[in-house]
Amino acid sequence: MTAATPSHTRRRGFADPQARLLSPRARVARLTIAVVVAAVTLCTFVAPGNDMETLHCVTAGCLILAFSFGPLLRGAQPRPRWVAQMASGLCLLPALLPWPSTLALGPFDTLDFLYFTSYALLFTWLVLLSRRLGSERGPYTALDALAATVGVALGVWTWALAPVANGALLPSGLVWAAYPVADVLVFVLCVHLGLRRGGFNPALNWLMAALTVQFFLDGYYAYTEVMLLRGRLPDAEAGYLVSYLCLALAATHPSVVQLGTYAGGPDKHRSGRGPALILFTISPVLLAAAVQVTGILDMVVRVTLITLQLALLFVRLSWTMAALTQAETQSHHRATHDPLTGLVNRASLMEEIDRRIKFAAESSHGSAAIYLDCDNFKYVNDTWGHGAGDVLLQDIASRVKARLGPDVVFARFGGDEFVILTPTDSAAEAMKLADRVLECFQEPLRIGPHSAHRLSPSIGVAVVAPEESVTGDELLGRADAAMYEAKQLGRGRCVLFGEELATRTRYTAAVGARLHEAISNKSFTLQLQPIMGGTNYTRLIGWESLARWRDPELGEVSPKVFIPLAEQHGLIGELGDFMLRQACLELARLRAAMPGHAPQVSVNISPAQLLQPDFVQTVREALSAAGLAGGALKLEITETLLIDRGAGVVEALEEVRRQGTGVCIDDFGSGYATLETLLRLPIDSVKLDKSLIDRLCIDDAAPRQIRAVIDLLASLGIHNVVAEGVETPQQSQLLQQLGCPMVQGWLYGRPMSPHDLLASAQLSAQGGDPVASPAPNAAADG
Ligand code: C2E
Ligand code: MG
Ligand code: MG
């Protein structure tokens, strides 16, 4: 049973299987009641009489009570809606009693009032349930139900009443004819509810079954009344028991409480409406128009009903068309706009750029693209969460938008990237606009109701003249390259794409194209640059390993070009591993040529490389392949790495530190390292950036600053400080006075190939007296 439930459920399209389940005892009870009711019905037909009538009334009363209180006993919520359903049932109870005919009002007697009140309450209940599932379809439901009712009324009139009316139709006949019409109306609402909730459940099916039985019985009575056949045709009163039974089964089924909730399936509203509309509304009109008119009354009634029906259909169609147009507009907006900021999205921006460039020659308008990328946006997301990031992006969008003219396209291009497209080929004008955009960031941006954050953008500007044949992608590529340049130059600024940048971009593209091949062919070599320490910096501490690439077509390519490219292309892991292993092997060879001396090798490590899950393992393998201990190696990481990366980086560094490998912050003082990074990371040495050293002899404040940095580092327990890029004896002298323990630079040796180092007599000169003055980390090296 349990195993069969899912497929059964799927087949029938029910999404609320729990509510459909009946216990075996409940099944038996319901079956027994059904058999009893069938027996009473049959007996009333076969042997009508007073006793049977009483039995019939008692049975009907029980079923109506079950219908009235079933849902509430099943715990249907919210109760007010279900009170309407209960009241509709209770209205049927007094109808079982004999009422004096003197209580009649016109063609309506007391029973008619009770029954129609019951219909009205049932109608109200179903409408309330439907509305609960979504009020936007409420007017459609009412209109469709009305149209279906008019359609049925038209059908009943044309085929049942008009042929016999001929001006002599009794008003009571019309009242009788209203019953099947009311049945149809309620039935239509049931269908609507089923479609709206995305599934028909047993309770709804039983309810519809009750209405169907009632429709045929009411139709039968309407026919006998109109045809004046009352008394001549058999009484079908007993049949109503079957209808009450269906009502009771509906109201007591567990699924009844689910009637006002979604079944979980798609809203089949639209797909189910078409055939129902045709069946109940359009076909009666077509058929009624084809049947011959029997008299003036017939004509008036038919014309009125057909006109009403056509008016309803017209209203319905107009509403549908309006809704379709609105849906189309909305879906087009969704497809072309960014939901967060409401700006144009990437796809439609690309279309617009291409369109503008295509018609540029005719319109003699050039185009300028302004590419904006938020600096350190990840920090916002990581610190305050993505919700704050979203608020910030919205604030950026609205601020920038307020500064733009009407013929400017402003798009969200991706995460924290925006593009402005403006119709100008004047670089000055485009830069002026970019500066205005930059100004938007002067005030702190909102990241929540009570908090703000100051953020800078890097902005790249590219301009294309009307006669230039450039694609949208190319224009954006140029603006992107200029934006990247702005980042390189220190962020928070605007850069115009010019000839120099174009040449560099082309060169970078050419390097990028050759990079894959170079890495797979292992075309890289390394050079070693000495790091000196001791008195007068005469003792060799070790070497920094620097990657070199000589391409047959491009010539010597600087690591400042190919390292960032390898990072962008996702190749840095491979390249970095290769360099790490090579550096260890070369160091082992050099150490072998320098017995009793233990210089170190410093290897530059890229952020992406450090983030690789097997990074620590790679370091271990490189060391063991060269037969070196952990202390022989130092890893140089850049400050920029420290801003963006999280716990994974710290863990990896701690792991390598545990094996004795040193960790050094490279290019310290060039940008972003904070006291917090120095405290957080397990570093043991720092390299002062060349820009600091360059200022030593030209800026009076520089020596004080460097002393302050050295003192600060010492107070943090970092005594291994290397001054980078030392080129002059004056710099060297000042550094000694300032207490900088180590230096590296052309003054002490340019980067050289290991082969040259080995062969050269310089080796011993650089090493001084290695045996007398071993490297500081020699102990750690073991
Ligand atoms: P870096 O790690 O700061 O390396 C020092 C750079 O300064 C090297 O440039 C070196 O040749 C240069 N230099 C050293 N002394 C002097 C001097 O007295 N004057 C001047 N003007 N320059 C000096 P290089 O070799 O061009 O490397 C540039 C950058 O490329 C390195 O900066 C490093 O960040 C990166 N890099 C080099 N090799 C590798 C590598 O194997 N892996 C990774 N991830 N990055 C590397
Ligand atoms: Mg370095
Ligand atoms: Mg450096």
JSON list of N, CA and C in Angstrom, two decimals, residues 24-59:
[
{"chain": "A", "resi": 24, "resn": "PRO", "atom": "N", "xyz": [-8.40, 1.82, 6.77]},
{"chain": "A", "resi": 24, "resn": "PRO", "atom": "CA", "xyz": [-9.28, 0.73, 6.29]},
{"chain": "A", "resi": 24, "resn": "PRO", "atom": "C", "xyz": [-10.65, 0.76, 6.97]},
{"chain": "A", "resi": 25, "resn": "ARG", "atom": "N", "xyz": [-10.66, 1.12, 8.27]},
{"chain": "A", "resi": 25, "resn": "ARG", "atom": "CA", "xyz": [-11.95, 1.15, 8.98]},
{"chain": "A", "resi": 25, "resn": "ARG", "atom": "C", "xyz": [-12.84, 2.25, 8.42]},
{"chain": "A", "resi": 26, "resn": "ALA", "atom": "N", "xyz": [-12.23, 3.38, 8.13]},
{"chain": "A", "resi": 26, "resn": "ALA", "atom": "CA", "xyz": [-13.03, 4.49, 7.58]},
{"chain": "A", "resi": 26, "resn": "ALA", "atom": "C", "xyz": [-13.60, 4.10, 6.22]},
{"chain": "A", "resi": 27, "resn": "ARG", "atom": "N", "xyz": [-12.82, 3.37, 5.45]},
{"chain": "A", "resi": 27, "resn": "ARG", "atom": "CA", "xyz": [-13.30, 2.91, 4.14]},
{"chain": "A", "resi": 27, "resn": "ARG", "atom": "C", "xyz": [-14.53, 2.03, 4.30]},
{"chain": "A", "resi": 28, "resn": "VAL", "atom": "N", "xyz": [-14.43, 1.10, 5.23]},
{"chain": "A", "resi": 28, "resn": "VAL", "atom": "CA", "xyz": [-15.53, 0.16, 5.45]},
{"chain": "A", "resi": 28, "resn": "VAL", "atom": "C", "xyz": [-16.77, 0.93, 5.91]},
{"chain": "A", "resi": 29, "resn": "ALA", "atom": "N", "xyz": [-16.55, 1.91, 6.83]},
{"chain": "A", "resi": 29, "resn": "ALA", "atom": "CA", "xyz": [-17.68, 2.69, 7.35]},
{"chain": "A", "resi": 29, "resn": "ALA", "atom": "C", "xyz": [-18.37, 3.45, 6.22]},
{"chain": "A", "resi": 30, "resn": "ARG", "atom": "N", "xyz": [-17.55, 4.06, 5.37]},
{"chain": "A", "resi": 30, "resn": "ARG", "atom": "CA", "xyz": [-18.12, 4.86, 4.27]},
{"chain": "A", "resi": 30, "resn": "ARG", "atom": "C", "xyz": [-18.87, 3.96, 3.29]},
{"chain": "A", "resi": 31, "resn": "LEU", "atom": "N", "xyz": [-18.30, 2.79, 3.06]},
{"chain": "A", "resi": 31, "resn": "LEU", "atom": "CA", "xyz": [-18.94, 1.85, 2.13]},
{"chain": "A", "resi": 31, "resn": "LEU", "atom": "C", "xyz": [-20.29, 1.39, 2.69]},
{"chain": "A", "resi": 32, "resn": "THR", "atom": "N", "xyz": [-20.31, 1.12, 4.01]},
{"chain": "A", "resi": 32, "resn": "THR", "atom": "CA", "xyz": [-21.55, 0.66, 4.64]},
{"chain": "A", "resi": 32, "resn": "THR", "atom": "C", "xyz": [-22.63, 1.72, 4.53]},
{"chain": "A", "resi": 33, "resn": "ILE", "atom": "N", "xyz": [-22.22, 2.97, 4.83]},
{"chain": "A", "resi": 33, "resn": "ILE", "atom": "CA", "xyz": [-23.20, 4.07, 4.73]},
{"chain": "A", "resi": 33, "resn": "ILE", "atom": "C", "xyz": [-23.74, 4.17, 3.31]},
{"chain": "A", "resi": 34, "resn": "ALA", "atom": "N", "xyz": [-22.82, 4.04, 2.34]},
{"chain": "A", "resi": 34, "resn": "ALA", "atom": "CA", "xyz": [-23.24, 4.13, 0.94]},
{"chain": "A", "resi": 34, "resn": "ALA", "atom": "C", "xyz": [-24.24, 3.05, 0.60]},
{"chain": "A", "resi": 35, "resn": "VAL", "atom": "N", "xyz": [-23.98, 1.83, 1.11]},
{"chain": "A", "resi": 35, "resn": "VAL", "atom": "CA", "xyz": [-24.90, 0.71, 0.82]},
{"chain": "A", "resi": 35, "resn": "VAL", "atom": "C", "xyz": [-26.26, 0.97, 1.47]},
{"chain": "A", "resi": 36, "resn": "VAL", "atom": "N", "xyz": [-26.25, 1.46, 2.72]},
{"chain": "A", "resi": 36, "resn": "VAL", "atom": "CA", "xyz": [-27.51, 1.75, 3.42]},
{"chain": "A", "resi": 36, "resn": "VAL", "atom": "C", "xyz": [-28.30, 2.79, 2.65]},
{"chain": "A", "resi": 37, "resn": "VAL", "atom": "N", "xyz": [-27.62, 3.86, 2.25]},
{"chain": "A", "resi": 37, "resn": "VAL", "atom": "CA", "xyz": [-28.30, 4.94, 1.53]},
{"chain": "A", "resi": 37, "resn": "VAL", "atom": "C", "xyz": [-28.86, 4.42, 0.21]},
{"chain": "A", "resi": 38, "resn": "ALA", "atom": "N", "xyz": [-28.08, 3.60, -0.47]},
{"chain": "A", "resi": 38, "resn": "ALA", "atom": "CA", "xyz": [-28.56, 3.04, -1.74]},
{"chain": "A", "resi": 38, "resn": "ALA", "atom": "C", "xyz": [-29.80, 2.20, -1.50]},
{"chain": "A", "resi": 39, "resn": "ALA", "atom": "N", "xyz": [-29.78, 1.44, -0.39]},
{"chain": "A", "resi": 39, "resn": "ALA", "atom": "CA", "xyz": [-30.92, 0.59, -0.08]},
{"chain": "A", "resi": 39, "resn": "ALA", "atom": "C", "xyz": [-32.16, 1.42, 0.22]},
{"chain": "A", "resi": 40, "resn": "VAL", "atom": "N", "xyz": [-32.00, 2.46, 1.01]},
{"chain": "A", "resi": 40, "resn": "VAL", "atom": "CA", "xyz": [-33.14, 3.33, 1.35]},
{"chain": "A", "resi": 40, "resn": "VAL", "atom": "C", "xyz": [-33.68, 3.97, 0.08]},
{"chain": "A", "resi": 41, "resn": "THR", "atom": "N", "xyz": [-32.76, 4.45, -0.74]},
{"chain": "A", "resi": 41, "resn": "THR", "atom": "CA", "xyz": [-33.18, 5.09, -2.00]},
{"chain": "A", "resi": 41, "resn": "THR", "atom": "C", "xyz": [-34.00, 4.12, -2.84]},
{"chain": "A", "resi": 42, "resn": "LEU", "atom": "N", "xyz": [-33.49, 2.92, -2.96]},
{"chain": "A", "resi": 42, "resn": "LEU", "atom": "CA", "xyz": [-34.15, 1.90, -3.78]},
{"chain": "A", "resi": 42, "resn": "LEU", "atom": "C", "xyz": [-35.53, 1.58, -3.22]},
{"chain": "A", "resi": 43, "resn": "CYS", "atom": "N", "xyz": [-35.57, 1.39, -1.89]},
{"chain": "A", "resi": 43, "resn": "CYS", "atom": "CA", "xyz": [-36.85, 1.06, -1.26]},
{"chain": "A", "resi": 43, "resn": "CYS", "atom": "C", "xyz": [-37.86, 2.18, -1.44]},
{"chain": "A", "resi": 44, "resn": "THR", "atom": "N", "xyz": [-37.38, 3.44, -1.33]},
{"chain": "A", "resi": 44, "resn": "THR", "atom": "CA", "xyz": [-38.30, 4.58, -1.49]},
{"chain": "A", "resi": 44, "resn": "THR", "atom": "C", "xyz": [-38.88, 4.61, -2.90]},
{"chain": "A", "resi": 45, "resn": "PHE", "atom": "N", "xyz": [-38.05, 4.23, -3.87]},
{"chain": "A", "resi": 45, "resn": "PHE", "atom": "CA", "xyz": [-38.52, 4.16, -5.25]},
{"chain": "A", "resi": 45, "resn": "PHE", "atom": "C", "xyz": [-39.55, 3.05, -5.42]},
{"chain": "A", "resi": 46, "resn": "VAL", "atom": "N", "xyz": [-39.15, 1.89, -4.90]},
{"chain": "A", "resi": 46, "resn": "VAL", "atom": "CA", "xyz": [-39.95, 0.69, -5.15]},
{"chain": "A", "resi": 46, "resn": "VAL", "atom": "C", "xyz": [-41.24, 0.71, -4.34]},
{"chain": "A", "resi": 47, "resn": "ALA", "atom": "N", "xyz": [-41.16, 1.04, -3.05]},
{"chain": "A", "resi": 47, "resn": "ALA", "atom": "CA", "xyz": [-42.36, 1.01, -2.20]},
{"chain": "A", "resi": 47, "resn": "ALA", "atom": "C", "xyz": [-42.54, 2.32, -1.48]},
{"chain": "A", "resi": 48, "resn": "PRO", "atom": "N", "xyz": [-42.94, 3.38, -2.21]},
{"chain": "A", "resi": 48, "resn": "PRO", "atom": "CA", "xyz": [-43.12, 4.65, -1.54]},
{"chain": "A", "resi": 48, "resn": "PRO", "atom": "C", "xyz": [-44.24, 4.59, -0.49]},
{"chain": "A", "resi": 49, "resn": "GLY", "atom": "N", "xyz": [-44.13, 5.33, 0.54]},
{"chain": "A", "resi": 49, "resn": "GLY", "atom": "CA", "xyz": [-45.15, 5.33, 1.60]},
{"chain": "A", "resi": 49, "resn": "GLY", "atom": "C", "xyz": [-44.70, 6.23, 2.72]},
{"chain": "A", "resi": 50, "resn": "ASN", "atom": "N", "xyz": [-45.56, 6.42, 3.70]},
{"chain": "A", "resi": 50, "resn": "ASN", "atom": "CA", "xyz": [-45.23, 7.33, 4.79]},
{"chain": "A", "resi": 50, "resn": "ASN", "atom": "C", "xyz": [-44.00, 6.89, 5.57]},
{"chain": "A", "resi": 51, "resn": "ASP", "atom": "N", "xyz": [-43.94, 5.55, 5.83]},
{"chain": "A", "resi": 51, "resn": "ASP", "atom": "CA", "xyz": [-42.79, 5.05, 6.60]},
{"chain": "A", "resi": 51, "resn": "ASP", "atom": "C", "xyz": [-41.49, 5.30, 5.86]},
{"chain": "A", "resi": 52, "resn": "MET", "atom": "N", "xyz": [-41.55, 4.98, 4.59]},
{"chain": "A", "resi": 52, "resn": "MET", "atom": "CA", "xyz": [-40.34, 5.15, 3.78]},
{"chain": "A", "resi": 52, "resn": "MET", "atom": "C", "xyz": [-39.94, 6.63, 3.71]},
{"chain": "A", "resi": 53, "resn": "GLU", "atom": "N", "xyz": [-40.98, 7.48, 3.66]},
{"chain": "A", "resi": 53, "resn": "GLU", "atom": "CA", "xyz": [-40.71, 8.92, 3.59]},
{"chain": "A", "resi": 53, "resn": "GLU", "atom": "C", "xyz": [-39.98, 9.38, 4.86]},
{"chain": "A", "resi": 54, "resn": "THR", "atom": "N", "xyz": [-40.44, 8.85, 6.01]},
{"chain": "A", "resi": 54, "resn": "THR", "atom": "CA", "xyz": [-39.79, 9.21, 7.28]},
{"chain": "A", "resi": 54, "resn": "THR", "atom": "C", "xyz": [-38.34, 8.70, 7.28]},
{"chain": "A", "resi": 55, "resn": "LEU", "atom": "N", "xyz": [-38.17, 7.44, 6.85]},
{"chain": "A", "resi": 55, "resn": "LEU", "atom": "CA", "xyz": [-36.83, 6.87, 6.81]},
{"chain": "A", "resi": 55, "resn": "LEU", "atom": "C", "xyz": [-35.92, 7.69, 5.89]},
{"chain": "A", "resi": 56, "resn": "HIS", "atom": "N", "xyz": [-36.55, 8.08, 4.77]},
{"chain": "A", "resi": 56, "resn": "HIS", "atom": "CA", "xyz": [-35.82, 8.89, 3.78]},
{"chain": "A", "resi": 56, "resn": "HIS", "atom": "C", "xyz": [-35.39, 10.21, 4.41]},
{"chain": "A", "resi": 57, "resn": "CYS", "atom": "N", "xyz": [-36.31, 10.85, 5.15]},
{"chain": "A", "resi": 57, "resn": "CYS", "atom": "CA", "xyz": [-36.00, 12.15, 5.77]},
{"chain": "A", "resi": 57, "resn": "CYS", "atom": "C", "xyz": [-34.91, 12.01, 6.83]},
{"chain": "A", "resi": 58, "resn": "VAL", "atom": "N", "xyz": [-35.01, 10.94, 7.63]},
{"chain": "A", "resi": 58, "resn": "VAL", "atom": "CA", "xyz": [-34.02, 10.73, 8.69]},
{"chain": "A", "resi": 58, "resn": "VAL", "atom": "C", "xyz": [-32.63, 10.51, 8.07]},
{"chain": "A", "resi": 59, "resn": "THR", "atom": "N", "xyz": [-32.60, 9.64, 7.04]},
{"chain": "A", "resi": 59, "resn": "THR", "atom": "CA", "xyz": [-31.31, 9.38, 6.36]},
{"chain": "A", "resi": 59, "resn": "THR", "atom": "C", "xyz": [-30.74, 10.68, 5.77]}
]
